[in-house]
Coordinates of C-alpha atoms in Angstrom, one line a residue:
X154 CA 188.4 59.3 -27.1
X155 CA 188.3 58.4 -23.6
X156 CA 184.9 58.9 -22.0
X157 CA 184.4 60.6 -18.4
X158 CA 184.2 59.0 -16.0
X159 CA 180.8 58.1 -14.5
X160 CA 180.3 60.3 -10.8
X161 CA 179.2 57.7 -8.3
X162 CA 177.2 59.4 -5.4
X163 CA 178.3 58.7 -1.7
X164 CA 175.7 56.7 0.8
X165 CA 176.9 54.9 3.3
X166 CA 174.3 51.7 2.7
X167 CA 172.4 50.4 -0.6
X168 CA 169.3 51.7 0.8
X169 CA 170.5 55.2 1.4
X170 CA 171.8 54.9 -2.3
X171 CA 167.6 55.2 -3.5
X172 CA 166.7 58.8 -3.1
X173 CA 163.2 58.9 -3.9
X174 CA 160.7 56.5 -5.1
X175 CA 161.4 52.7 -4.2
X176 CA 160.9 50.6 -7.8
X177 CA 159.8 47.1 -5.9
X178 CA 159.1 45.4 -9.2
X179 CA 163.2 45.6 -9.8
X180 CA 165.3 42.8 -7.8
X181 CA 167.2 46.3 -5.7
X182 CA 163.5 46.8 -4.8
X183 CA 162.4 44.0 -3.6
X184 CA 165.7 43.5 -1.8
X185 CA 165.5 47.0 0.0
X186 CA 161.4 46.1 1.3
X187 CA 162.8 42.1 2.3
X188 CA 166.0 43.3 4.6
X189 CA 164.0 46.9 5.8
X190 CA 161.3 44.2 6.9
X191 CA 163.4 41.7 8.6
X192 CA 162.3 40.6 12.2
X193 CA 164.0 42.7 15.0
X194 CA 167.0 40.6 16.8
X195 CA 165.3 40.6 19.6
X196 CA 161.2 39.4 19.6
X197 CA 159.4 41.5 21.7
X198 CA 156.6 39.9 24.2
X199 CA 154.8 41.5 27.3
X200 CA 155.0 38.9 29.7
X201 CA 159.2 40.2 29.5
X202 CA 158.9 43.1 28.2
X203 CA 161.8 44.8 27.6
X204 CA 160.7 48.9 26.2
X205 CA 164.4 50.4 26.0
X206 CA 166.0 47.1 24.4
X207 CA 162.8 47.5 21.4
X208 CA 163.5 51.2 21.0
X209 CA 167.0 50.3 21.0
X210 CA 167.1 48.2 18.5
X211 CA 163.7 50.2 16.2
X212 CA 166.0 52.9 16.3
X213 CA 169.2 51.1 14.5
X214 CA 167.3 49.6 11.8
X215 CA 165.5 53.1 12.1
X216 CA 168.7 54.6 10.7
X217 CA 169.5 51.8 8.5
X218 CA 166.7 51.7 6.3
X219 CA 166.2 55.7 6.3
X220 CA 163.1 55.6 7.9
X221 CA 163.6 58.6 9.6
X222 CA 164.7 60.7 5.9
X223 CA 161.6 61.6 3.8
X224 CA 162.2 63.4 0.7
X225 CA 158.4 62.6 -0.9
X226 CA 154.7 62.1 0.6
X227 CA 154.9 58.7 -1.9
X228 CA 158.3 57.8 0.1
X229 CA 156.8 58.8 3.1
X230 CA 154.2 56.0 2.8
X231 CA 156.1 53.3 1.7
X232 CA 158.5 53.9 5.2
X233 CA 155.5 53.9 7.2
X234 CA 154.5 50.1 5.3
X235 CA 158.5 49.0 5.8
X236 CA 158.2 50.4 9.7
X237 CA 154.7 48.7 10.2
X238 CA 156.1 45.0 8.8
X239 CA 159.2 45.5 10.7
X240 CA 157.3 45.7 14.2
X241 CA 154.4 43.1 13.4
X242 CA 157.1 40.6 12.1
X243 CA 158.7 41.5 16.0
X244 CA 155.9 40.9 18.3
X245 CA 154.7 37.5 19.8
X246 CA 150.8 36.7 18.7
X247 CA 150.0 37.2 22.6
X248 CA 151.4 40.6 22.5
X249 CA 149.9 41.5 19.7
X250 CA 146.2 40.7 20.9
X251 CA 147.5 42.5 24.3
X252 CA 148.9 45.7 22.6
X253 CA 145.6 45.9 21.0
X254 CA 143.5 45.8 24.1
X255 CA 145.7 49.0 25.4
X256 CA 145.7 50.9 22.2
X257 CA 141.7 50.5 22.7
X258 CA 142.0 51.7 26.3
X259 CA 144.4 54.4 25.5
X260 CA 142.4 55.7 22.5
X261 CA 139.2 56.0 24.9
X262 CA 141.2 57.6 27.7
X263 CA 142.4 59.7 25.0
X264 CA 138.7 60.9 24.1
X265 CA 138.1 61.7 27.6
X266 CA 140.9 63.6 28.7
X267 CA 141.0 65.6 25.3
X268 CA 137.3 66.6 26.5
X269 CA 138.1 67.7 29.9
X270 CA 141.4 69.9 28.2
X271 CA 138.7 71.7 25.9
X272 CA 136.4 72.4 29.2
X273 CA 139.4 73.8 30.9
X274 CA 139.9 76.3 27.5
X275 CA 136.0 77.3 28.0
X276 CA 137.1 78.3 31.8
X277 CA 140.5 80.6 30.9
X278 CA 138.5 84.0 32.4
X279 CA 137.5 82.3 34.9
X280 CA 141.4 81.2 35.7
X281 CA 143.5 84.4 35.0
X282 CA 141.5 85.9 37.0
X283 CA 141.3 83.5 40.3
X284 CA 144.5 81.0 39.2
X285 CA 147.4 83.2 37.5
X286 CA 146.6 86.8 39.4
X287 CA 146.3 88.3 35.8
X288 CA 150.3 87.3 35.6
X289 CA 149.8 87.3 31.8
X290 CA 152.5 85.0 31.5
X291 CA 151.7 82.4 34.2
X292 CA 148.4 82.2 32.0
X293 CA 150.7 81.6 28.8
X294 CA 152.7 78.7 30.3
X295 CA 149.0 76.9 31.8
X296 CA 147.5 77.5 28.3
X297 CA 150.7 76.2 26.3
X298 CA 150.8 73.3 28.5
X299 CA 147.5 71.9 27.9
X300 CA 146.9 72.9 24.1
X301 CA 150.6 70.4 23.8
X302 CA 148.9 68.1 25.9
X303 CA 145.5 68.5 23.0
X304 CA 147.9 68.2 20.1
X305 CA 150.3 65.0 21.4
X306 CA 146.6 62.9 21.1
X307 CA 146.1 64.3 17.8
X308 CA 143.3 66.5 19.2
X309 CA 142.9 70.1 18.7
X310 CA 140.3 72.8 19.9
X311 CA 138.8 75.0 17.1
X312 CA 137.7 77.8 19.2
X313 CA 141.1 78.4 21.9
X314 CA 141.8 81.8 20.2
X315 CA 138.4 83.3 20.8
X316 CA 139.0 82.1 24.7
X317 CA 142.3 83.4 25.2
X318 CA 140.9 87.1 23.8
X319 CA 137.7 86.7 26.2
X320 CA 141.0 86.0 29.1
X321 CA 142.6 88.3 28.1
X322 CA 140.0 91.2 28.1
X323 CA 138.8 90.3 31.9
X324 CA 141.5 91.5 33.6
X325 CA 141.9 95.2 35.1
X326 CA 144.5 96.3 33.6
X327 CA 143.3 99.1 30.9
X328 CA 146.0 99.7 28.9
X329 CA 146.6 96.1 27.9
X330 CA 142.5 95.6 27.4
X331 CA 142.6 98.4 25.3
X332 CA 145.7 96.9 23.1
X333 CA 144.4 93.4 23.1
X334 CA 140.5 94.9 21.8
X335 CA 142.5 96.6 19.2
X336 CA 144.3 92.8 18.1
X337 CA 140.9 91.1 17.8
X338 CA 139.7 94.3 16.2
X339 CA 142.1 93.7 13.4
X340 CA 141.9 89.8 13.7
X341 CA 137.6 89.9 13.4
X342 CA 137.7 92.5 10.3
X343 CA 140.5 89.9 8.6
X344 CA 143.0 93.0 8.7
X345 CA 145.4 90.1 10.5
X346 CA 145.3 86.5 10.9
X347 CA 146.6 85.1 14.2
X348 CA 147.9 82.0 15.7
X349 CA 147.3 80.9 19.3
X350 CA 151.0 80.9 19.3
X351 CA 151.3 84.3 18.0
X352 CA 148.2 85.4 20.0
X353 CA 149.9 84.1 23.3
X354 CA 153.5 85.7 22.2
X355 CA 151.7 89.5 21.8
X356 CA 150.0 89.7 24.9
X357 CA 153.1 88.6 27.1
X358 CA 155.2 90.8 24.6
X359 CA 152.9 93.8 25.8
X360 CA 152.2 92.1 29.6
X361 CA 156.6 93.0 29.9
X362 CA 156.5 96.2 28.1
X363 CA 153.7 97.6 31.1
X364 CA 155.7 96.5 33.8
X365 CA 159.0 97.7 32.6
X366 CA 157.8 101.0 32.0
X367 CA 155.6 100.5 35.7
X368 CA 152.3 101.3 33.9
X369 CA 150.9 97.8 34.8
X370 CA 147.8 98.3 36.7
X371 CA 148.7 101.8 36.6
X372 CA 145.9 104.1 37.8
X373 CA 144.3 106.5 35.6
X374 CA 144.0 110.4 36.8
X375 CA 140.3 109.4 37.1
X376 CA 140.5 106.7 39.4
X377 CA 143.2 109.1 41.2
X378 CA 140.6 111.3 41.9
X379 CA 137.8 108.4 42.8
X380 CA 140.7 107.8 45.5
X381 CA 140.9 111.2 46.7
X382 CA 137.3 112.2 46.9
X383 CA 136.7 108.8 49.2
X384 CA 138.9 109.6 51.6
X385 CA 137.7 112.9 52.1
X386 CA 134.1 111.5 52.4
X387 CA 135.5 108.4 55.3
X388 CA 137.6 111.4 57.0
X389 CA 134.2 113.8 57.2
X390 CA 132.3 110.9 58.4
X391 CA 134.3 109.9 61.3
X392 CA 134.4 113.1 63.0
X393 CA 132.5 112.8 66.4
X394 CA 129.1 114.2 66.2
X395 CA 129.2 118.0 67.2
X396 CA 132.3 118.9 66.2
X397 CA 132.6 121.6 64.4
X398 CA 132.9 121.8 60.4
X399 CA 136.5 123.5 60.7
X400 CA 138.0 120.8 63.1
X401 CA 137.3 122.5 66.2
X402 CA 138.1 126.2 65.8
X403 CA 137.3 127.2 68.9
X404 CA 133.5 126.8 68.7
X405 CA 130.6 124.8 70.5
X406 CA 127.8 123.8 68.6
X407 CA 124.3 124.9 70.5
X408 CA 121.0 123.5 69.3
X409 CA 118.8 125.9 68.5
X410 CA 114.9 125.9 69.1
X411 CA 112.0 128.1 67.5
X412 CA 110.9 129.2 64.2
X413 CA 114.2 129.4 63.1
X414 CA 115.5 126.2 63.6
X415 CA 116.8 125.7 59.7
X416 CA 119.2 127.4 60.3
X417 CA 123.0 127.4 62.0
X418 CA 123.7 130.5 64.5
X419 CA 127.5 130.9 64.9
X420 CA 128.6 133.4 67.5
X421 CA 131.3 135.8 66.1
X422 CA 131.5 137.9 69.2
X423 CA 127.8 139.1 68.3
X424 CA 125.3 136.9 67.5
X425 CA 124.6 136.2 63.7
X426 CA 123.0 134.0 61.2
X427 CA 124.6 131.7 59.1
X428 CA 123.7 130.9 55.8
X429 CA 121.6 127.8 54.9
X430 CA 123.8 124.6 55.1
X431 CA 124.6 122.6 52.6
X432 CA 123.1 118.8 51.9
X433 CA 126.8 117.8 52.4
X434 CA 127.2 119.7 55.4
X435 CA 123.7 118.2 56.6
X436 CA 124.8 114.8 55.2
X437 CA 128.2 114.5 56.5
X438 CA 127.5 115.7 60.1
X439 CA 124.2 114.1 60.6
X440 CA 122.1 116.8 61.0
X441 CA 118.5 115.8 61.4
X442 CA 117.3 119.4 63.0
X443 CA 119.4 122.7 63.1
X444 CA 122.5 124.0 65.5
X445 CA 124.0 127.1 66.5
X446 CA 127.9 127.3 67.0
X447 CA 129.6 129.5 68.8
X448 CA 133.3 130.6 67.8
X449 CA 134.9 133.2 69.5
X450 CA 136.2 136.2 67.2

């Protein structure tokens, strides 16, 4: 009987042939690590050093040896090992006593700057406020930026969340304070777990939705009325001294003298007496003794 044919799978090289696990006690094996590991065409030294041409060139044998396809953690590693080989075999000794001398530099530089990126994260109140205007997403953007910076050094800072909330719940807007309070509510009692990412994507999701609907430092019917009552009190207080409660109504204000001096006579076309005036009355027009008006009737 004639047996089926065996199904060969397609790969456009040997190497890409091994899916997972490299077996380098077999000769395919050993073959794979000896031509993945081969020297670079080009040697690589600082004193020409020619970036684009190495990248060039890491990249082809890159794609060759299918660095850059990971199927396993265990093939993951043995890449890595193959990748390392292939640029120390590529290097001149010099270079490589140079390169190490930079990576030393840049790993302390990398220390310090990560440092002064989690001082800026301590300061976010401080910059919403004075820096982004409370423009919610201005803030985003500045906080995004740096936190990419923190993470392309392999850095991270453990406590960003709790400083974008304390931002967040500086500035004057009420109904977005009142929204975020209820995110860390549900955040601190474990009813939600949150992201910076995510964190960062609600409060500009809400920061749009308030100015869309023109509610974004919107004021409340009590600070309406704050308003109102103030410039009532400014208008009172910069009528001229003398003049009378009603704006002038036709009537002079007399001082009056004697035992009844606290309190206001108003002429009506007879003479009467007023009733006792009012702190606000007393307040607003500076009285410090009594006065009589006169108003004609």
């Amino acid at each position: 009987a004639n047996q089926a044919a065996a199904v060969t799978a397609f790969a456009k090289s040997p190497v890409r042939a091994i899916i997972d696990l490299i077996d380098y006690s077999s000769k395919a094996g050993s073959s794979v690590y000896a031509i993945n590991t081969t020297p670079l065409p080009t040697t690589f030294s600082l004193d020409s050093p020619n970036i684009a041409g190495l990248l060039n060139e890491l990249t082809n044998r890159s794609r060759s040896a299918k660095w850059e396809e990971i199927n396993t953690q265990t093939r993951q590693s043995q890449n890595n090992y193959q990748l390392y080989e292939c640029l120390n075999r590529s290097v001149t000794i010099d270079t490589k006593d140079q390169l190490k001398l930079i990576l030393d530099k840049a790993s302390a530089s990398t220390r310090t700057t990560a440092s002064v990126i989690r001082k800026k994260f301590s300061k976010l109140e401080a910059y919403i406020i004075d820096t982004a205007s409370e423009d919610i997403k201005a803030f985003n953007t500045y906080v995004k930026g740096e936190n990419r910076k923190l993470k392309a050094m392999g850095e991270r800072s453990t406590d960003l969340l709790e400083h974008i909330f304390e931002a967040y719940l500086s500035v004057s807007d009420k109904n977005f304070t009142s929204y975020i309070q209820q995110v860390r509510t549900d955040y601190d009692t474990g009813r939600e777990n949150l992201t910076v990412e995510q964190l960062l994507r609600r409060g500009e999701t809400h920061f749009q939705i308030l100015k869309e609907r023109g509610e974004w430092k919107a004021k409340t019917s009590e600070q309406e009325e704050i308003i109102a009552l103030k410039a009532q009190i400014e208008t009172m207080r910069s009528k001229p001294r003398g003049q009378s409660q009603q704006g002038g109504r036709g009537g002079n204000v007399i001082p009056c003298q004697g035992r009844n001096s606290r309190r206001n006579r108003v002429y009506e076309g007879k003479w009467t007496w007023q009733g006792k005036v009012t702190h606000l009355q007393r307040h607003s027009r500076g009285l410090s003794g009594t006065s009589v008006q006169r108003t004609d009737g």
